[in-house]
Amino acid sequence: MRKPFIAGNWKMNTDSHSSVSLAKAISSGTQHVAGRSVDVAVIPPFVYLQAVASALSASSIAVGAQDIYIEPKGAFTGEISAAMLKDVGCSYALCGHSERRHVIGETDEMVNKKVKAALAGGLLPILCVGELREERESDKTAEVVTRQLKNGLADLGDEKVSAITIAYEPVWAIGTGLTATPQQAQEVHSLIRELISRIYDSRLADALRIQYGGSAKPDNAAELMAQPDIDGLLVGGASLKADDFLEIIKTVV
Ligand code: PGA
């Protein structure tokens, strides 16, 4: 049985005050469930990680980073290593979020290096995959997701892959208010699980958690989570309001 995993990706939002108050509100609203019936993580901007992690230190809510650099240290101006993230209390790192792929230009190869850097530094990667609107419209969804997944996981053995969460986030649904229908999402989630089963084995595929992301909100969370291969949600916009995020968490506990 896979434990549901709900994560809030705050993107480039909040400030030093609101990041901490949002974290505290989420923590007090999930006291009896976080870490037990559901895993919960918040993913604030780098500069607020330490403050948020310290506000959550007595809770069971995990903290994640929105990105990570591929090298452990050195002359890489502006970048942040896995060790630094770990040092300030992170346990997860997003790798290959669609905004990193399509706004910043990260390639599959770079994303694979990020997954490896996260694992090497003791962080749990959340590998994001998902097709653009034009790719869905030209029936390329399966091809794109398969390529991103295979390349993202290249050269990783079973043990490493078992530490990874996959987030399926159709790019056309991110921040647009358009959500994939539960059936559209389920179709891709089951394809991902099938692929993992073929590349690795069915035991690993059965245990793998696959989150859906893309305009997940209180009024669609339950029907998405009811799908057999949807094990959690990666929530953007709706994770910035404590009430909405708590409402989403409630749908799985
Ligand atoms: P959204 O973002 O919920 O605002 O669509 C999801 C994400 O990008 O992770």
PDB file of C-alpha atoms and ligand atoms in Angstrom:
ATOM      1  CA  MET A   1       0.000   0.000   0.000  1.00  0.00           C
ATOM      2  CA  ARG A   2       1.508   3.331  -1.025  1.00  0.00           C
ATOM      3  CA  LYS A   3       1.189   6.139   1.507  1.00  0.00           C
ATOM      4  CA  PRO A   4      -0.212   9.302  -0.147  1.00  0.00           C
ATOM      5  CA  PHE A   5       2.296  12.092  -0.607  1.00  0.00           C
ATOM      6  CA  ILE A   6       1.103  15.689  -0.934  1.00  0.00           C
ATOM      7  CA  ALA A   7       3.688  18.381  -1.622  1.00  0.00           C
ATOM      8  CA  GLY A   8       3.263  22.130  -1.991  1.00  0.00           C
ATOM      9  CA  ASN A   9       5.558  23.828  -4.479  1.00  0.00           C
ATOM     10  CA  TRP A  10       5.562  27.504  -3.555  1.00  0.00           C
ATOM     11  CA  LYS A  11       7.619  28.485  -6.617  1.00  0.00           C
ATOM     12  CA  MET A  12       8.830  32.114  -6.523  1.00  0.00           C
ATOM     13  CA  ASN A  13       6.202  33.228  -3.995  1.00  0.00           C
ATOM     14  CA  THR A  14       5.982  34.219  -0.313  1.00  0.00           C
ATOM     15  CA  ASP A  15       8.397  36.366   1.709  1.00  0.00           C
ATOM     16  CA  SER A  16      10.307  35.921   4.958  1.00  0.00           C
ATOM     17  CA  HIS A  17       7.194  36.478   7.035  1.00  0.00           C
ATOM     18  CA  SER A  18       4.515  34.748   4.958  1.00  0.00           C
ATOM     19  CA  SER A  19       6.651  31.652   4.265  1.00  0.00           C
ATOM     20  CA  VAL A  20       6.928  30.965   7.991  1.00  0.00           C
ATOM     21  CA  SER A  21       3.305  31.737   8.770  1.00  0.00           C
ATOM     22  CA  LEU A  22       2.119  29.525   5.905  1.00  0.00           C
ATOM     23  CA  ALA A  23       4.350  26.693   7.154  1.00  0.00           C
ATOM     24  CA  LYS A  24       3.010  27.080  10.685  1.00  0.00           C
ATOM     25  CA  ALA A  25      -0.610  27.078   9.546  1.00  0.00           C
ATOM     26  CA  ILE A  26      -0.017  23.890   7.529  1.00  0.00           C
ATOM     27  CA  SER A  27       1.725  22.274  10.447  1.00  0.00           C
ATOM     28  CA  SER A  28      -1.017  23.052  12.939  1.00  0.00           C
ATOM     29  CA  GLY A  29      -3.685  21.842  10.508  1.00  0.00           C
ATOM     30  CA  THR A  30      -1.972  18.481   9.934  1.00  0.00           C
ATOM     31  CA  GLN A  31      -0.727  17.631  13.429  1.00  0.00           C
ATOM     32  CA  HIS A  32      -2.494  14.306  13.683  1.00  0.00           C
ATOM     33  CA  VAL A  33      -2.069  13.098  10.138  1.00  0.00           C
ATOM     34  CA  ALA A  34       1.256  14.279   8.688  1.00  0.00           C
ATOM     35  CA  GLY A  35       3.768  11.462   8.574  1.00  0.00           C
ATOM     36  CA  ARG A  36       1.116   8.930   9.625  1.00  0.00           C
ATOM     37  CA  SER A  37      -1.644   8.579   7.083  1.00  0.00           C
ATOM     38  CA  VAL A  38      -0.125  11.013   4.595  1.00  0.00           C
ATOM     39  CA  ASP A  39       3.341  12.364   3.863  1.00  0.00           C
ATOM     40  CA  VAL A  40       3.348  16.134   3.512  1.00  0.00           C
ATOM     41  CA  ALA A  41       6.120  18.368   2.204  1.00  0.00           C
ATOM     42  CA  VAL A  42       6.452  22.070   1.517  1.00  0.00           C
ATOM     43  CA  ILE A  43       8.853  23.370  -1.093  1.00  0.00           C
ATOM     44  CA  PRO A  44       9.664  27.041  -0.440  1.00  0.00           C
ATOM     45  CA  PRO A  45      12.101  29.300  -2.305  1.00  0.00           C
ATOM     46  CA  PHE A  46      15.762  28.653  -1.368  1.00  0.00           C
ATOM     47  CA  VAL A  47      16.127  31.802   0.703  1.00  0.00           C
ATOM     48  CA  TYR A  48      13.321  30.823   3.085  1.00  0.00           C
ATOM     49  CA  LEU A  49      14.246  27.150   3.450  1.00  0.00           C
ATOM     50  CA  GLN A  50      16.070  27.515   6.714  1.00  0.00           C
ATOM     51  CA  ALA A  51      13.366  29.603   8.388  1.00  0.00           C
ATOM     52  CA  VAL A  52      10.626  27.262   7.169  1.00  0.00           C
ATOM     53  CA  ALA A  53      12.556  24.152   8.225  1.00  0.00           C
ATOM     54  CA  SER A  54      13.080  25.591  11.656  1.00  0.00           C
ATOM     55  CA  ALA A  55       9.382  26.541  11.964  1.00  0.00           C
ATOM     56  CA  LEU A  56       8.544  22.923  11.068  1.00  0.00           C
ATOM     57  CA  SER A  57      11.201  21.220  13.165  1.00  0.00           C
ATOM     58  CA  ALA A  58       8.716  19.880  15.711  1.00  0.00           C
ATOM     59  CA  SER A  59       6.288  18.730  13.031  1.00  0.00           C
ATOM     60  CA  SER A  60       6.280  15.759  10.661  1.00  0.00           C
ATOM     61  CA  ILE A  61       6.153  17.952   7.581  1.00  0.00           C
ATOM     62  CA  ALA A  62       9.154  17.593   5.332  1.00  0.00           C
ATOM     63  CA  VAL A  63      10.865  20.424   3.508  1.00  0.00           C
ATOM     64  CA  GLY A  64      11.993  20.244  -0.098  1.00  0.00           C
ATOM     65  CA  ALA A  65      14.016  22.382  -2.493  1.00  0.00           C
ATOM     66  CA  GLN A  66      12.703  23.537  -5.868  1.00  0.00           C
ATOM     67  CA  ASP A  67      15.975  22.771  -7.604  1.00  0.00           C
ATOM     68  CA  ILE A  68      19.504  21.584  -6.936  1.00  0.00           C
ATOM     69  CA  TYR A  69      22.867  21.884  -8.631  1.00  0.00           C
ATOM     70  CA  ILE A  70      24.697  18.906 -10.104  1.00  0.00           C
ATOM     71  CA  GLU A  71      28.080  19.451  -8.444  1.00  0.00           C
ATOM     72  CA  PRO A  72      28.789  19.061  -4.735  1.00  0.00           C
ATOM     73  CA  LYS A  73      30.722  22.328  -4.330  1.00  0.00           C
ATOM     74  CA  GLY A  74      33.021  24.813  -6.011  1.00  0.00           C
ATOM     75  CA  ALA A  75      32.998  27.754  -8.372  1.00  0.00           C
ATOM     76  CA  PHE A  76      29.369  27.656  -9.528  1.00  0.00           C
ATOM     77  CA  THR A  77      28.109  31.142  -8.833  1.00  0.00           C
ATOM     78  CA  GLY A  78      24.484  31.267  -7.827  1.00  0.00           C
ATOM     79  CA  GLU A  79      24.021  27.517  -7.468  1.00  0.00           C
ATOM     80  CA  ILE A  80      23.056  25.459  -4.417  1.00  0.00           C
ATOM     81  CA  SER A  81      24.373  21.968  -3.638  1.00  0.00           C
ATOM     82  CA  ALA A  82      22.663  18.955  -2.114  1.00  0.00           C
ATOM     83  CA  ALA A  83      24.858  19.232   0.979  1.00  0.00           C
ATOM     84  CA  MET A  84      23.744  22.835   1.511  1.00  0.00           C
ATOM     85  CA  LEU A  85      20.105  21.848   1.168  1.00  0.00           C
ATOM     86  CA  LYS A  86      20.548  18.998   3.588  1.00  0.00           C
ATOM     87  CA  ASP A  87      22.356  21.317   5.972  1.00  0.00           C
ATOM     88  CA  VAL A  88      19.348  23.664   6.189  1.00  0.00           C
ATOM     89  CA  GLY A  89      16.866  20.867   6.784  1.00  0.00           C
ATOM     90  CA  CYS A  90      15.710  19.709   3.345  1.00  0.00           C
ATOM     91  CA  SER A  91      14.863  16.126   2.678  1.00  0.00           C
ATOM     92  CA  TYR A  92      13.436  16.376  -0.856  1.00  0.00           C
ATOM     93  CA  ALA A  93      14.522  18.097  -4.074  1.00  0.00           C
ATOM     94  CA  LEU A  94      12.453  18.697  -7.197  1.00  0.00           C
ATOM     95  CA  CYS A  95      14.396  17.680 -10.293  1.00  0.00           C
ATOM     96  CA  GLY A  96      13.310  18.781 -13.752  1.00  0.00           C
ATOM     97  CA  HIS A  97      10.213  20.774 -12.862  1.00  0.00           C
ATOM     98  CA  SER A  98       8.606  21.901 -16.113  1.00  0.00           C
ATOM     99  CA  GLU A  99       9.435  25.546 -15.402  1.00  0.00           C
ATOM    100  CA  ARG A 100      13.107  24.561 -15.107  1.00  0.00           C
ATOM    101  CA  ARG A 101      12.871  22.556 -18.324  1.00  0.00           C
ATOM    102  CA  HIS A 102      10.891  25.038 -20.399  1.00  0.00           C
ATOM    103  CA  VAL A 103      11.726  28.461 -18.931  1.00  0.00           C
ATOM    104  CA  ILE A 104      15.328  27.865 -17.901  1.00  0.00           C
ATOM    105  CA  GLY A 105      16.123  25.264 -20.582  1.00  0.00           C
ATOM    106  CA  GLU A 106      17.172  22.229 -18.556  1.00  0.00           C
ATOM    107  CA  THR A 107      17.743  19.133 -20.666  1.00  0.00           C
ATOM    108  CA  ASP A 108      16.950  15.519 -19.807  1.00  0.00           C
ATOM    109  CA  GLU A 109      20.658  14.966 -19.303  1.00  0.00           C
ATOM    110  CA  MET A 110      20.890  17.832 -16.812  1.00  0.00           C
ATOM    111  CA  VAL A 111      17.829  16.532 -14.987  1.00  0.00           C
ATOM    112  CA  ASN A 112      19.425  13.079 -14.730  1.00  0.00           C
ATOM    113  CA  LYS A 113      22.534  14.678 -13.196  1.00  0.00           C
ATOM    114  CA  LYS A 114      20.318  16.511 -10.711  1.00  0.00           C
ATOM    115  CA  VAL A 115      18.586  13.298  -9.669  1.00  0.00           C
ATOM    116  CA  LYS A 116      22.005  11.711  -9.124  1.00  0.00           C
ATOM    117  CA  ALA A 117      23.309  14.740  -7.211  1.00  0.00           C
ATOM    118  CA  ALA A 118      20.266  14.703  -4.932  1.00  0.00           C
ATOM    119  CA  LEU A 119      20.678  10.991  -4.181  1.00  0.00           C
ATOM    120  CA  ALA A 120      24.415  11.333  -3.642  1.00  0.00           C
ATOM    121  CA  GLY A 121      23.741  14.107  -1.147  1.00  0.00           C
ATOM    122  CA  GLY A 122      21.116  12.134   0.780  1.00  0.00           C
ATOM    123  CA  LEU A 123      18.066  13.934  -0.605  1.00  0.00           C
ATOM    124  CA  LEU A 124      14.959  12.266  -2.013  1.00  0.00           C
ATOM    125  CA  PRO A 125      14.398  13.415  -5.605  1.00  0.00           C
ATOM    126  CA  ILE A 126      10.973  14.211  -7.011  1.00  0.00           C
ATOM    127  CA  LEU A 127      11.502  13.731 -10.734  1.00  0.00           C
ATOM    128  CA  CYS A 128       8.993  15.777 -12.741  1.00  0.00           C
ATOM    129  CA  VAL A 129       7.865  14.734 -16.203  1.00  0.00           C
ATOM    130  CA  GLY A 130       5.089  15.944 -18.471  1.00  0.00           C
ATOM    131  CA  GLU A 131       4.162  16.896 -21.996  1.00  0.00           C
ATOM    132  CA  LEU A 132       3.511  20.303 -23.569  1.00  0.00           C
ATOM    133  CA  ARG A 133       0.069  21.095 -24.988  1.00  0.00           C
ATOM    134  CA  GLU A 134       1.213  20.707 -28.580  1.00  0.00           C
ATOM    135  CA  GLU A 135       2.791  17.361 -27.709  1.00  0.00           C
ATOM    136  CA  ARG A 136      -0.518  16.112 -26.259  1.00  0.00           C
ATOM    137  CA  GLU A 137      -2.413  17.448 -29.261  1.00  0.00           C
ATOM    138  CA  SER A 138      -0.118  15.580 -31.618  1.00  0.00           C
ATOM    139  CA  ASP A 139      -0.416  12.332 -29.621  1.00  0.00           C
ATOM    140  CA  LYS A 140       3.138  12.485 -28.348  1.00  0.00           C
ATOM    141  CA  THR A 141       2.346  12.293 -24.620  1.00  0.00           C
ATOM    142  CA  ALA A 142       3.493   8.695 -24.141  1.00  0.00           C
ATOM    143  CA  GLU A 143       6.630   9.268 -26.202  1.00  0.00           C
ATOM    144  CA  VAL A 144       7.629  12.424 -24.299  1.00  0.00           C
ATOM    145  CA  VAL A 145       6.943  11.012 -20.841  1.00  0.00           C
ATOM    146  CA  THR A 146       8.777   7.787 -21.710  1.00  0.00           C
ATOM    147  CA  ARG A 147      11.802   9.724 -22.944  1.00  0.00           C
ATOM    148  CA  GLN A 148      11.888  12.033 -19.904  1.00  0.00           C
ATOM    149  CA  LEU A 149      11.532   9.113 -17.537  1.00  0.00           C
ATOM    150  CA  LYS A 150      14.132   6.878 -19.178  1.00  0.00           C
ATOM    151  CA  ASN A 151      16.650   9.688 -19.516  1.00  0.00           C
ATOM    152  CA  GLY A 152      15.903  11.080 -16.063  1.00  0.00           C
ATOM    153  CA  LEU A 153      16.572   7.695 -14.488  1.00  0.00           C
ATOM    154  CA  ALA A 154      19.523   6.751 -16.724  1.00  0.00           C
ATOM    155  CA  ASP A 155      22.245   4.721 -14.971  1.00  0.00           C
ATOM    156  CA  LEU A 156      20.335   4.402 -11.717  1.00  0.00           C
ATOM    157  CA  GLY A 157      20.014   0.992 -10.102  1.00  0.00           C
ATOM    158  CA  ASP A 158      16.997  -0.420  -8.263  1.00  0.00           C
ATOM    159  CA  GLU A 159      18.019   0.796  -4.869  1.00  0.00           C
ATOM    160  CA  LYS A 160      18.373   4.389  -6.043  1.00  0.00           C
ATOM    161  CA  VAL A 161      15.114   4.383  -7.979  1.00  0.00           C
ATOM    162  CA  SER A 162      13.231   3.174  -4.929  1.00  0.00           C
ATOM    163  CA  ALA A 163      14.114   6.476  -3.216  1.00  0.00           C
ATOM    164  CA  ILE A 164      12.530   8.540  -6.012  1.00  0.00           C
ATOM    165  CA  THR A 165       9.040   9.985  -6.367  1.00  0.00           C
ATOM    166  CA  ILE A 166       7.806  10.707  -9.887  1.00  0.00           C
ATOM    167  CA  ALA A 167       5.563  13.713 -10.485  1.00  0.00           C
ATOM    168  CA  TYR A 168       3.511  13.650 -13.672  1.00  0.00           C
ATOM    169  CA  GLU A 169       2.731  17.249 -14.504  1.00  0.00           C
ATOM    170  CA  PRO A 170       1.216  17.923 -17.926  1.00  0.00           C
ATOM    171  CA  VAL A 171       2.675  21.329 -18.772  1.00  0.00           C
ATOM    172  CA  TRP A 172      -0.616  22.578 -20.233  1.00  0.00           C
ATOM    173  CA  ALA A 173      -2.274  22.053 -16.851  1.00  0.00           C
ATOM    174  CA  ILE A 174       0.301  23.876 -14.727  1.00  0.00           C
ATOM    175  CA  GLY A 175      -0.893  27.209 -13.418  1.00  0.00           C
ATOM    176  CA  THR A 176      -3.543  27.379 -16.123  1.00  0.00           C
ATOM    177  CA  GLY A 177      -6.609  26.288 -14.167  1.00  0.00           C
ATOM    178  CA  LEU A 178      -6.944  23.447 -16.678  1.00  0.00           C
ATOM    179  CA  THR A 179      -6.626  20.116 -14.909  1.00  0.00           C
ATOM    180  CA  ALA A 180      -6.069  16.806 -16.637  1.00  0.00           C
ATOM    181  CA  THR A 181      -9.187  14.717 -16.204  1.00  0.00           C
ATOM    182  CA  PRO A 182      -8.702  11.900 -13.695  1.00  0.00           C
ATOM    183  CA  GLN A 183      -8.785   9.489 -16.665  1.00  0.00           C
ATOM    184  CA  GLN A 184      -6.135  11.403 -18.609  1.00  0.00           C
ATOM    185  CA  ALA A 185      -3.907  11.496 -15.539  1.00  0.00           C
ATOM    186  CA  GLN A 186      -4.508   7.832 -14.670  1.00  0.00           C
ATOM    187  CA  GLU A 187      -3.595   6.796 -18.201  1.00  0.00           C
ATOM    188  CA  VAL A 188      -0.164   8.415 -17.950  1.00  0.00           C
ATOM    189  CA  HIS A 189       0.397   7.290 -14.348  1.00  0.00           C
ATOM    190  CA  SER A 190      -0.259   3.715 -15.322  1.00  0.00           C
ATOM    191  CA  LEU A 191       2.091   4.074 -18.284  1.00  0.00           C
ATOM    192  CA  ILE A 192       4.807   5.332 -15.921  1.00  0.00           C
ATOM    193  CA  ARG A 193       4.290   2.426 -13.527  1.00  0.00           C
ATOM    194  CA  GLU A 194       4.335  -0.031 -16.404  1.00  0.00           C
ATOM    195  CA  LEU A 195       7.570   1.442 -17.691  1.00  0.00           C
ATOM    196  CA  ILE A 196       9.224   1.190 -14.271  1.00  0.00           C
ATOM    197  CA  SER A 197       8.062  -2.376 -14.048  1.00  0.00           C
ATOM    198  CA  ARG A 198       9.645  -3.153 -17.414  1.00  0.00           C
ATOM    199  CA  ILE A 199      12.947  -1.334 -16.759  1.00  0.00           C
ATOM    200  CA  TYR A 200      13.267  -2.516 -13.143  1.00  0.00           C
ATOM    201  CA  ASP A 201      10.708  -4.912 -11.692  1.00  0.00           C
ATOM    202  CA  SER A 202       7.117  -5.051 -10.580  1.00  0.00           C
ATOM    203  CA  ARG A 203       7.946  -4.882  -6.873  1.00  0.00           C
ATOM    204  CA  LEU A 204       9.710  -1.562  -7.396  1.00  0.00           C
ATOM    205  CA  ALA A 205       6.943  -0.308  -9.681  1.00  0.00           C
ATOM    206  CA  ASP A 206       4.268  -1.222  -7.119  1.00  0.00           C
ATOM    207  CA  ALA A 207       6.061   0.681  -4.373  1.00  0.00           C
ATOM    208  CA  LEU A 208       6.836   3.778  -6.476  1.00  0.00           C
ATOM    209  CA  ARG A 209       4.826   6.875  -5.610  1.00  0.00           C
ATOM    210  CA  ILE A 210       3.600   8.895  -8.572  1.00  0.00           C
ATOM    211  CA  GLN A 211       2.192  12.352  -7.872  1.00  0.00           C
ATOM    212  CA  TYR A 212      -0.050  14.290 -10.219  1.00  0.00           C
ATOM    213  CA  GLY A 213       0.535  18.023 -10.623  1.00  0.00           C
ATOM    214  CA  GLY A 214      -1.245  20.683 -12.665  1.00  0.00           C
ATOM    215  CA  SER A 215      -3.972  22.878 -11.162  1.00  0.00           C
ATOM    216  CA  ALA A 216      -4.696  20.401  -8.369  1.00  0.00           C
ATOM    217  CA  LYS A 217      -7.141  22.073  -5.974  1.00  0.00           C
ATOM    218  CA  PRO A 218      -9.597  21.232  -3.211  1.00  0.00           C
ATOM    219  CA  ASP A 219     -12.428  20.546  -5.642  1.00  0.00           C
ATOM    220  CA  ASN A 220     -10.566  18.102  -7.885  1.00  0.00           C
ATOM    221  CA  ALA A 221      -8.143  16.469  -5.427  1.00  0.00           C
ATOM    222  CA  ALA A 222     -10.465  13.669  -4.324  1.00  0.00           C
ATOM    223  CA  GLU A 223     -11.310  12.432  -7.806  1.00  0.00           C
ATOM    224  CA  LEU A 224      -7.680  12.565  -8.868  1.00  0.00           C
ATOM    225  CA  MET A 225      -6.595  10.705  -5.735  1.00  0.00           C
ATOM    226  CA  ALA A 226      -9.288   8.082  -6.321  1.00  0.00           C
ATOM    227  CA  GLN A 227      -7.400   6.837  -9.384  1.00  0.00           C
ATOM    228  CA  PRO A 228      -5.491   3.623  -8.729  1.00  0.00           C
ATOM    229  CA  ASP A 229      -2.106   4.917  -9.883  1.00  0.00           C
ATOM    230  CA  ILE A 230      -2.275   8.447  -8.471  1.00  0.00           C
ATOM    231  CA  ASP A 231      -0.480   8.371  -5.131  1.00  0.00           C
ATOM    232  CA  GLY A 232      -0.194  12.023  -4.330  1.00  0.00           C
ATOM    233  CA  LEU A 233      -0.297  15.566  -5.608  1.00  0.00           C
ATOM    234  CA  LEU A 234       2.309  18.192  -6.360  1.00  0.00           C
ATOM    235  CA  VAL A 235       0.371  21.377  -5.755  1.00  0.00           C
ATOM    236  CA  GLY A 236       1.448  24.824  -6.928  1.00  0.00           C
ATOM    237  CA  GLY A 237      -1.033  27.699  -6.672  1.00  0.00           C
ATOM    238  CA  ALA A 238      -3.376  26.027  -4.180  1.00  0.00           C
ATOM    239  CA  SER A 239      -0.492  25.305  -1.793  1.00  0.00           C
ATOM    240  CA  LEU A 240      -0.044  29.028  -1.147  1.00  0.00           C
ATOM    241  CA  LYS A 241      -3.297  29.226   0.790  1.00  0.00           C
ATOM    242  CA  ALA A 242      -3.172  27.163   3.966  1.00  0.00           C
ATOM    243  CA  ASP A 243      -6.906  26.459   3.899  1.00  0.00           C
ATOM    244  CA  ASP A 244      -6.839  25.139   0.341  1.00  0.00           C
ATOM    245  CA  PHE A 245      -3.751  23.040   0.942  1.00  0.00           C
ATOM    246  CA  LEU A 246      -5.238  21.592   4.145  1.00  0.00           C
ATOM    247  CA  GLU A 247      -8.460  20.869   2.306  1.00  0.00           C
ATOM    248  CA  ILE A 248      -6.480  18.941  -0.312  1.00  0.00           C
ATOM    249  CA  ILE A 249      -4.661  16.958   2.387  1.00  0.00           C
ATOM    250  CA  LYS A 250      -8.008  16.134   3.996  1.00  0.00           C
ATOM    251  CA  THR A 251      -9.149  14.365   0.857  1.00  0.00           C
ATOM    252  CA  VAL A 252      -6.600  11.604   1.428  1.00  0.00           C
ATOM    253  CA  VAL A 253      -6.782  11.018   5.175  1.00  0.00           C
TER     254      VAL A 253
HETATM  255  P1  PGA B   1      -0.144  24.457 -10.209  1.00  0.00           P
HETATM  256  O1  PGA B   1       1.425  24.049 -10.219  1.00  0.00           O
HETATM  257  O2  PGA B   1      -0.779  23.594  -9.134  1.00  0.00           O
HETATM  258  O3  PGA B   1      -0.158  25.909  -9.853  1.00  0.00           O
HETATM  259  O4  PGA B   1      -0.680  24.160 -11.540  1.00  0.00           O
HETATM  260  C1  PGA B   1       1.836  22.720 -10.078  1.00  0.00           C
HETATM  261  C2  PGA B   1       3.333  22.621 -10.223  1.00  0.00           C
HETATM  262  O5  PGA B   1       3.915  23.309 -11.061  1.00  0.00           O
HETATM  263  O6  PGA B   1       3.993  21.849  -9.494  1.00  0.00           O
END
